Coordinates of C-alpha atoms and ligand atoms in Angstrom, one line a residue:
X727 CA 56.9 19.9 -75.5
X728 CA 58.3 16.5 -76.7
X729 CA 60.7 15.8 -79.7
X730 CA 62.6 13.2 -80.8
X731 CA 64.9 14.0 -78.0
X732 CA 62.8 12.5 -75.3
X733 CA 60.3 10.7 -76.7
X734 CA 60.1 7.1 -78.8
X735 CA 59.1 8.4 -82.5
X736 CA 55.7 6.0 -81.9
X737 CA 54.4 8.3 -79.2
X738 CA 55.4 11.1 -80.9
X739 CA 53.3 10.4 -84.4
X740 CA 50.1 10.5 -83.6
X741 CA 50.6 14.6 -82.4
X742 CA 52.8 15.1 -85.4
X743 CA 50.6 13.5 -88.4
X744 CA 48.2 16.8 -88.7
X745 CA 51.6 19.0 -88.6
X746 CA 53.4 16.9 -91.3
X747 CA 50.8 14.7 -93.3
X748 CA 52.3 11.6 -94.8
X749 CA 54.4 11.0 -92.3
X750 CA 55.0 6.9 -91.7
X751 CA 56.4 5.4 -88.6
X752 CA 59.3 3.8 -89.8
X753 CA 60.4 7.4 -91.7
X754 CA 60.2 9.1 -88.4
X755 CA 62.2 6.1 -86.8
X756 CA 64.3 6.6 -89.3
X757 CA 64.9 10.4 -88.6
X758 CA 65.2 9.8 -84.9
X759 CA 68.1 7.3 -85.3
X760 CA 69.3 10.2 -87.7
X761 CA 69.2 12.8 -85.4
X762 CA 70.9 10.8 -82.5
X763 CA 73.9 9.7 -84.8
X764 CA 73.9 13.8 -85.6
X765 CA 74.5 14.7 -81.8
X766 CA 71.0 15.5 -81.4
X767 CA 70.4 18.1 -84.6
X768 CA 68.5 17.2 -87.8
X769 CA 70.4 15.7 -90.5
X770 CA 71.2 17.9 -93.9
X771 CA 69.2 15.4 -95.8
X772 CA 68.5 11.5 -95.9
X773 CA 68.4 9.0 -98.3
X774 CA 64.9 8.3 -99.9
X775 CA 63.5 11.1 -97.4
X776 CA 62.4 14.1 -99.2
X777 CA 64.3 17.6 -98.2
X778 CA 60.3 19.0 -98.1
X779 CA 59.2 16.2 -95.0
X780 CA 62.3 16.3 -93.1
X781 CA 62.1 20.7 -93.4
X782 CA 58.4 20.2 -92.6
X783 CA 59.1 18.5 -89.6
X784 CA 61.9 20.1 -88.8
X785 CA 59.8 23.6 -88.6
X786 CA 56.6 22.3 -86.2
X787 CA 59.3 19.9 -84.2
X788 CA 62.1 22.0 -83.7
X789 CA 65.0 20.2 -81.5
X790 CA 66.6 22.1 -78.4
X791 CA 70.0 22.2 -77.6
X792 CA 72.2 23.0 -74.7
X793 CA 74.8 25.5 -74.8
X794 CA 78.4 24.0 -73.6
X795 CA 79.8 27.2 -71.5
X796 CA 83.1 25.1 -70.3
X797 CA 84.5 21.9 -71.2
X798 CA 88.2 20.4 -69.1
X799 CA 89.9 17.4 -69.3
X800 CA 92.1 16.4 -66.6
X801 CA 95.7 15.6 -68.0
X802 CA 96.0 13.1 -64.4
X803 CA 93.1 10.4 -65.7
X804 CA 91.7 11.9 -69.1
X805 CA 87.9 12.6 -66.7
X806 CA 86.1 15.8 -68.7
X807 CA 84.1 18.3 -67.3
X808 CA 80.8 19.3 -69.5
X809 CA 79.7 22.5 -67.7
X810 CA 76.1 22.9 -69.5
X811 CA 72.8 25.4 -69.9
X812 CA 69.6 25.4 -71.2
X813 CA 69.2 29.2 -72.2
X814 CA 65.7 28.7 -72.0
X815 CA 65.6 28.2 -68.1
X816 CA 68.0 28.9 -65.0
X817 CA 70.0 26.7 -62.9
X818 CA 73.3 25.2 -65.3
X819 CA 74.2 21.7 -64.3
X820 CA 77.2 19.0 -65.1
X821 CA 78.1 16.3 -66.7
X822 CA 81.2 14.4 -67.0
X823 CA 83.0 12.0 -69.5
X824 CA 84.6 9.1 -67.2
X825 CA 87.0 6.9 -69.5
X826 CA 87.1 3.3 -68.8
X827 CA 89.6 0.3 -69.7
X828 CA 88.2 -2.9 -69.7
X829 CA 91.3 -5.2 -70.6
X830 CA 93.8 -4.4 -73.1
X831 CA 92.6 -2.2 -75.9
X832 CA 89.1 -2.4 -75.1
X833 CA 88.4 1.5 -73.9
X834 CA 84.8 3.0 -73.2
X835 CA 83.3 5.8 -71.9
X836 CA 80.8 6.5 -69.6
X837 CA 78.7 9.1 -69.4
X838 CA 77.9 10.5 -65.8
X839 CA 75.1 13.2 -65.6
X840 CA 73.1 15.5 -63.8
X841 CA 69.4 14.6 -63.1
X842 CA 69.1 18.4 -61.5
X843 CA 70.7 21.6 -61.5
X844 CA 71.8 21.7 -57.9
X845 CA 70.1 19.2 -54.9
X846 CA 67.7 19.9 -52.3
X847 CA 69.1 16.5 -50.1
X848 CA 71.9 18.5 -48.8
X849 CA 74.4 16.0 -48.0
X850 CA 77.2 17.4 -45.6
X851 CA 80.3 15.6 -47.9
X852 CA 78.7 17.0 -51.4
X853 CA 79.6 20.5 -52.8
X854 CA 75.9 19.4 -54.6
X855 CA 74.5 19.7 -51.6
X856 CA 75.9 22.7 -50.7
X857 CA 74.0 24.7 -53.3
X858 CA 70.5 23.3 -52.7
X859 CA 68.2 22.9 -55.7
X860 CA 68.0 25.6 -58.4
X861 CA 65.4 23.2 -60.6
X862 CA 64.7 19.4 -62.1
X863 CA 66.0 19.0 -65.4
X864 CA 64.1 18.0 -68.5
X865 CA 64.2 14.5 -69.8
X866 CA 65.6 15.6 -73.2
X867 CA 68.3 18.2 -70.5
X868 CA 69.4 14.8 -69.5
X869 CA 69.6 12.8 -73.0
X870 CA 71.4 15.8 -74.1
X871 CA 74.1 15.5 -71.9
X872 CA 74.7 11.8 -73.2
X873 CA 75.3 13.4 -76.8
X874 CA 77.3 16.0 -75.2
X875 CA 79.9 13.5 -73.6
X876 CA 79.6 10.8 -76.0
X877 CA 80.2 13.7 -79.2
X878 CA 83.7 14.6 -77.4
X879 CA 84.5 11.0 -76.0
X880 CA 87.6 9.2 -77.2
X881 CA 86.0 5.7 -77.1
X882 CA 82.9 4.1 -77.3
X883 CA 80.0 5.0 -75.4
X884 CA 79.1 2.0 -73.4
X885 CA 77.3 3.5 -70.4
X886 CA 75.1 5.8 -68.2
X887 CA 75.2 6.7 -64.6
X888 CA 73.0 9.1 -63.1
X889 CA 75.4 10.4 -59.8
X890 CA 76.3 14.0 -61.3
X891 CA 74.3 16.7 -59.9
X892 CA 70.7 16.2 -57.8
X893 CA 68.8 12.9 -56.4
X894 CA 67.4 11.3 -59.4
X895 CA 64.3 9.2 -57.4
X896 CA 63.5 13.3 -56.7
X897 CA 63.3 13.7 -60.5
X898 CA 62.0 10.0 -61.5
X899 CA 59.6 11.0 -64.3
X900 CA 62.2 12.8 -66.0
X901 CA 65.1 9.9 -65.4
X902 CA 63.0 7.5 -66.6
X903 CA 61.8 9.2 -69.5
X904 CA 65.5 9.9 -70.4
X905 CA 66.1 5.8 -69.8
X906 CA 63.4 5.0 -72.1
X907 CA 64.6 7.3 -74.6
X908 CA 68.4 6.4 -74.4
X909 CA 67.6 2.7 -74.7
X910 CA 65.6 2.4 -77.4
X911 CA 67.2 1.3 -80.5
X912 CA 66.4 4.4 -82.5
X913 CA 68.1 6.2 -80.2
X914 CA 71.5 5.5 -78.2
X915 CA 70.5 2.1 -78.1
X916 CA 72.4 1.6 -74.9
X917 CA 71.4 -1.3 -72.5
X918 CA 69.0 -0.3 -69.3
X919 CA 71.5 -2.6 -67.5
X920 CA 74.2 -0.3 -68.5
X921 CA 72.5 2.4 -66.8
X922 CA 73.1 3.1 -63.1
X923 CA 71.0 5.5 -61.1
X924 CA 72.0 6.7 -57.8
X925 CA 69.8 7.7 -54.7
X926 CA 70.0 9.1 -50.8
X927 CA 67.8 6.6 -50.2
X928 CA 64.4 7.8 -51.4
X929 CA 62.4 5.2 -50.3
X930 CA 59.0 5.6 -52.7
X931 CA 61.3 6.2 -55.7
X932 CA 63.4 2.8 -54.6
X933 CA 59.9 1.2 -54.8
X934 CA 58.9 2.3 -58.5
X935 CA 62.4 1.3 -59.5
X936 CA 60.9 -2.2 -57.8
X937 CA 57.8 -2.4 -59.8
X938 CA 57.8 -4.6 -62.7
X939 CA 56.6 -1.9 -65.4
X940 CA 60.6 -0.4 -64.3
X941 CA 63.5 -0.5 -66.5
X942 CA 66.1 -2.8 -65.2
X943 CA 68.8 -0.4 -64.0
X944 CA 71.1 -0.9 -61.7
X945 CA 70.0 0.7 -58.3
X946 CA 73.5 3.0 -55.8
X947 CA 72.1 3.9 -52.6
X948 CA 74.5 6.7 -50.4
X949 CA 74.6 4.9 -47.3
X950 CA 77.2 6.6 -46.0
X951 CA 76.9 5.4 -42.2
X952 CA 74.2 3.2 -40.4
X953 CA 74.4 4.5 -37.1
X954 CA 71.4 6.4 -37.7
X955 CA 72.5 9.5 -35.0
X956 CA 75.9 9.7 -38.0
X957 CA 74.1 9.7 -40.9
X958 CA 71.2 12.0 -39.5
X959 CA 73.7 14.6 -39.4
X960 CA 75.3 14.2 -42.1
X961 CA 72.7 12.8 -44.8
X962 CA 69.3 15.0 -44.0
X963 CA 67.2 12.8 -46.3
X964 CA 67.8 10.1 -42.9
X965 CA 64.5 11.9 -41.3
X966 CA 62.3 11.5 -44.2
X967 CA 63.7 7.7 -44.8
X968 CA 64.9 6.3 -41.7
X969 CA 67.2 3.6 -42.3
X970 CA 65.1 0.6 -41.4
X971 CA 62.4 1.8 -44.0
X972 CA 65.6 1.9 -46.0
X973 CA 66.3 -1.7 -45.4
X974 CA 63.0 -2.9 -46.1
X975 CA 62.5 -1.0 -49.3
X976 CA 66.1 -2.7 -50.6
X977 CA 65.1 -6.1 -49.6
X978 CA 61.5 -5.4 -51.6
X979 CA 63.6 -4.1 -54.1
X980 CA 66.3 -7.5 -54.2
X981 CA 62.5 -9.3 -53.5
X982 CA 61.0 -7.9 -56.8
X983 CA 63.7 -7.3 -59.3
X984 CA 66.5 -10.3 -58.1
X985 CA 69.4 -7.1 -58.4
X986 CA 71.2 -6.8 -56.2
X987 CA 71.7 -3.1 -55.1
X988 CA 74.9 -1.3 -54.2
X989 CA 75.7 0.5 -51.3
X990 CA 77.9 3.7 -51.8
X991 CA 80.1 4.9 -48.7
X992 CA 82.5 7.7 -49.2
X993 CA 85.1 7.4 -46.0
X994 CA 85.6 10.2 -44.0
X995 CA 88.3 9.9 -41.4
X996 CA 87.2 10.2 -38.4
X997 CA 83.2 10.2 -39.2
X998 CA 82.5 6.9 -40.5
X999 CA 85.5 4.7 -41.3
X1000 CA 86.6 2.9 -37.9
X1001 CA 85.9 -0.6 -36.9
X1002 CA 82.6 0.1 -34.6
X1003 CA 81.3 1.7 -37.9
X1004 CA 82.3 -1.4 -40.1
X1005 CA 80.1 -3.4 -37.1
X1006 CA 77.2 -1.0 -37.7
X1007 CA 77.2 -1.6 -41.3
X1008 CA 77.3 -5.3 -40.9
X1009 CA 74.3 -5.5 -38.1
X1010 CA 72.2 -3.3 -40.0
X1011 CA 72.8 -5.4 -43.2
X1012 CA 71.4 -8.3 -41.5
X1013 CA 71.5 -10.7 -44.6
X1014 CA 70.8 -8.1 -47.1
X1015 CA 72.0 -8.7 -50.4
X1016 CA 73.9 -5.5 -51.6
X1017 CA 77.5 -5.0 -52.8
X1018 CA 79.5 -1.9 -50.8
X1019 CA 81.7 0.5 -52.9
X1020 CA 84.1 2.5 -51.0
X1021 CA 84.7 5.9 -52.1
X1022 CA 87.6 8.3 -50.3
X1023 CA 85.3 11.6 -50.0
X1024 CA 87.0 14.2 -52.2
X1025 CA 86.6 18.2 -50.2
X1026 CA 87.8 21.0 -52.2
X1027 CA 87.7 22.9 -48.6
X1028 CA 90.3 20.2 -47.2
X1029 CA 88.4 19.8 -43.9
X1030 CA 87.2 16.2 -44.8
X1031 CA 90.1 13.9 -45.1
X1032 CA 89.9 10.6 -46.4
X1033 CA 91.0 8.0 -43.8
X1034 CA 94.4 6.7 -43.7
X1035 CA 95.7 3.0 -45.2
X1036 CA 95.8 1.6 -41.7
X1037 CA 92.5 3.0 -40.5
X1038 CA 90.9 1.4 -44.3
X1039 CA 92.2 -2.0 -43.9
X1040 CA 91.0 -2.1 -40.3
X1041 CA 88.0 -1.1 -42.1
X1042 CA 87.8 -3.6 -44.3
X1043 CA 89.3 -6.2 -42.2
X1044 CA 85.9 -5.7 -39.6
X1045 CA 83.6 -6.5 -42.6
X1046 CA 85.2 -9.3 -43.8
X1047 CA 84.8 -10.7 -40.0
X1048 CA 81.2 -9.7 -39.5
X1049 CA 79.5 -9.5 -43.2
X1050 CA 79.3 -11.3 -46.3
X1051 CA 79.7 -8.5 -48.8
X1052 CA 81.3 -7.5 -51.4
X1053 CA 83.4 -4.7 -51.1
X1054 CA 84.9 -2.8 -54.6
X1055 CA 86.8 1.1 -53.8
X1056 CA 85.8 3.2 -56.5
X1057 CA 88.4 5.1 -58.2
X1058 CA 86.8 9.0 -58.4
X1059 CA 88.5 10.3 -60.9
X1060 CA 88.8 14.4 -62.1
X1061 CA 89.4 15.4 -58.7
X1062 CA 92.2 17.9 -60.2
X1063 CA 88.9 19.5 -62.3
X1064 CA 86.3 19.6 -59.4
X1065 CA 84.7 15.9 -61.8
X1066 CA 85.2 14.0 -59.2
X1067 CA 82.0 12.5 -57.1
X1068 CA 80.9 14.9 -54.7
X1069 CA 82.4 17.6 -56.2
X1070 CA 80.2 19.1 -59.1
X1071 CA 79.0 22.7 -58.3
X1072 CA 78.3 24.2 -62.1
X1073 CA 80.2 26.9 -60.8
X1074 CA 83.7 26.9 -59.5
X1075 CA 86.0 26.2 -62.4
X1076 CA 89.6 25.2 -61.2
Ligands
SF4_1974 S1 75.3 13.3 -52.6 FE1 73.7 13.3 -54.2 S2 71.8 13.5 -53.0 FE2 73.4 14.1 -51.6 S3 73.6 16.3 -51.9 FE3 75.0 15.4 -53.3 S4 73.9 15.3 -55.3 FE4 72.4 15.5 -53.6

């Protein structure tokens, strides 16, 4: 069932006017914004709405809510850890507050979060993976998360990125539902631009994000390694999507949309961060325009290292010979809470 939650109050009007007669667009706009300044509950009362239409539709609309079973902040870099369940279905899932600091005394937040409870892609570096895939969230599961964080955040919420739990193009109805719903202005009213969604590389869900009718988010791809024997073994998803089909979808994608996308590769010593792997990435590229962020892979288990300075710069000294790109590390904070990318399990609580 929709609510306000998930759904713009215009779709949502024509199914509620035989519930709550009288009811006028811009009242239920009105309520909606209401409800999303109130972390997602009806409001005690508004001005010039009577008590009798709000309770009306508060009784044949009722919201849902998701119970917070653990919350941590890590006292190293101020991340939280939103540890979350719908008691109405199985399968908890994550979400995590990431502080930013854009220049001096300019903070914001963004919110990272879960587009599934657990992940079916089963990506050797990912304790995500490890768990496979206990279900698809709901689109208002995800918008809920986004009050969640931005309720407890210390600064603006500025924000979204979809790379907690799951593969989001697996779940694409739902995610861009939840876009829809966290852009508009009687919502969140948060830029689709300021919403990042993250993939393995699922190539059909690449291709919607390509289509016109999409939201202009800003596309991560896991590439991880492109020597397709490394990332076979390491990123299953490499049978379904090869990575030339991979290519072409992201230069159909660059083709369609003029964004660029951005290429996420968490370093593993000794799997995919020497020179001959920096050459790989280059050939493969083969003109396409993408940006590369560089992430040191975070293992609770300690049996993937990240590689050393030396081994990095040689790294990143073989790209800058053999590819026009450019190359940002990501800092992946709440590693001392398990918040850290690659690391969310909805279980295992430090
Ligand atoms: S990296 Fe993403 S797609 Fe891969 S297993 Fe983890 S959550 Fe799933």
């Amino acid at each position: 069932m929709h609510t306000l939650l998930d759904t713009p109050a215009e779709d949502l009007l024509p199914g509620l006017l035989p519930l709550v007669p009288g009811l006028a667009l811009h009242t239920l706009r009105r309520i909606q914004a209401a409800v999303f300044r109130n972390h997602g509950a009806y409001p005690a009362g508004l001005p010039e709405i009577s008590p009798a239409l709000l309770g009306r539709l508060a009784a044949v609309s009722p919201l849902p809510a998701l119970r917070l079973l653990d919350r941590r902040t890590s006292p190293r870099d101020g991340f939280s850890k939103f540890l979350l369940r719908n008691p109405g279905l199985p399968g908890d899932f994550e979400a995590v507050s990431i502080p930013l600091l854009h220049g001096r005394g300019d903070p914001k937040t963004v919110a990272c979060v879960s587009s599934q409870s657990g992940c079916a892609q089963g990506c050797r570096f990912c304790c995500t993976g490890r768990l496979g895939l206990a279900r698809s969230l709901l689109p208002w599961e995800i918008v809920a998360q986004v009050l969640a964080v931005r309720a407890a955040a210390p600064a603006p919420l500025r924000g979204v990125v979809f790379m907690g739990m799951g593969e989001p193009l697996e779940n694409l109805d739902a995610v861009l539902a939840a876009v829809h719903i966290l852009a508009s202005p009687c919502a969140l009213a948060i830029s689709a631009k300021a919403i990042s969604v993250s993939t393995a590389g699922i190539v059909p869900g690449i291709l919607r994000l390509a289509d016109p009718s999409a939201p202009p988010v800003r596309l991560f791809v896991t590439l991880f390694s492109a020597r397709p024997e490394v990332r076979g073994r390491w990123m299953p998803v490499t049978r379904r999507h090869p990575l030339p089909e991979l290519r072409d979808a992201l230069r159909r994608y660059h083709a369609a949309t003029g964004r660029r996308p951005t290429l996420a590769w968490p370093l593993v010593a000794g799997v995919n961060d020497s020179v001959s792997d920096a050459v790989a990435l280059a050939r493969w590229l083969d003109g396409l325009p993408a940006a590369l962020d560089l992430i040191d892979v975070n293992d609770p288990t300690l049996s993937l290292r990240p590689p050393s300075d030396a081994a990095r710069n040689a790294f990143l000294d073989a790209l800058r010979l053999h590819a026009r790109i450019p190359v940002s590390r990501r800092y992946s904070g709440g590693a001392d809470i398990l918040a850290a990318c690659g690391l969310l399990s909805a279980s295992a609580q430090p």
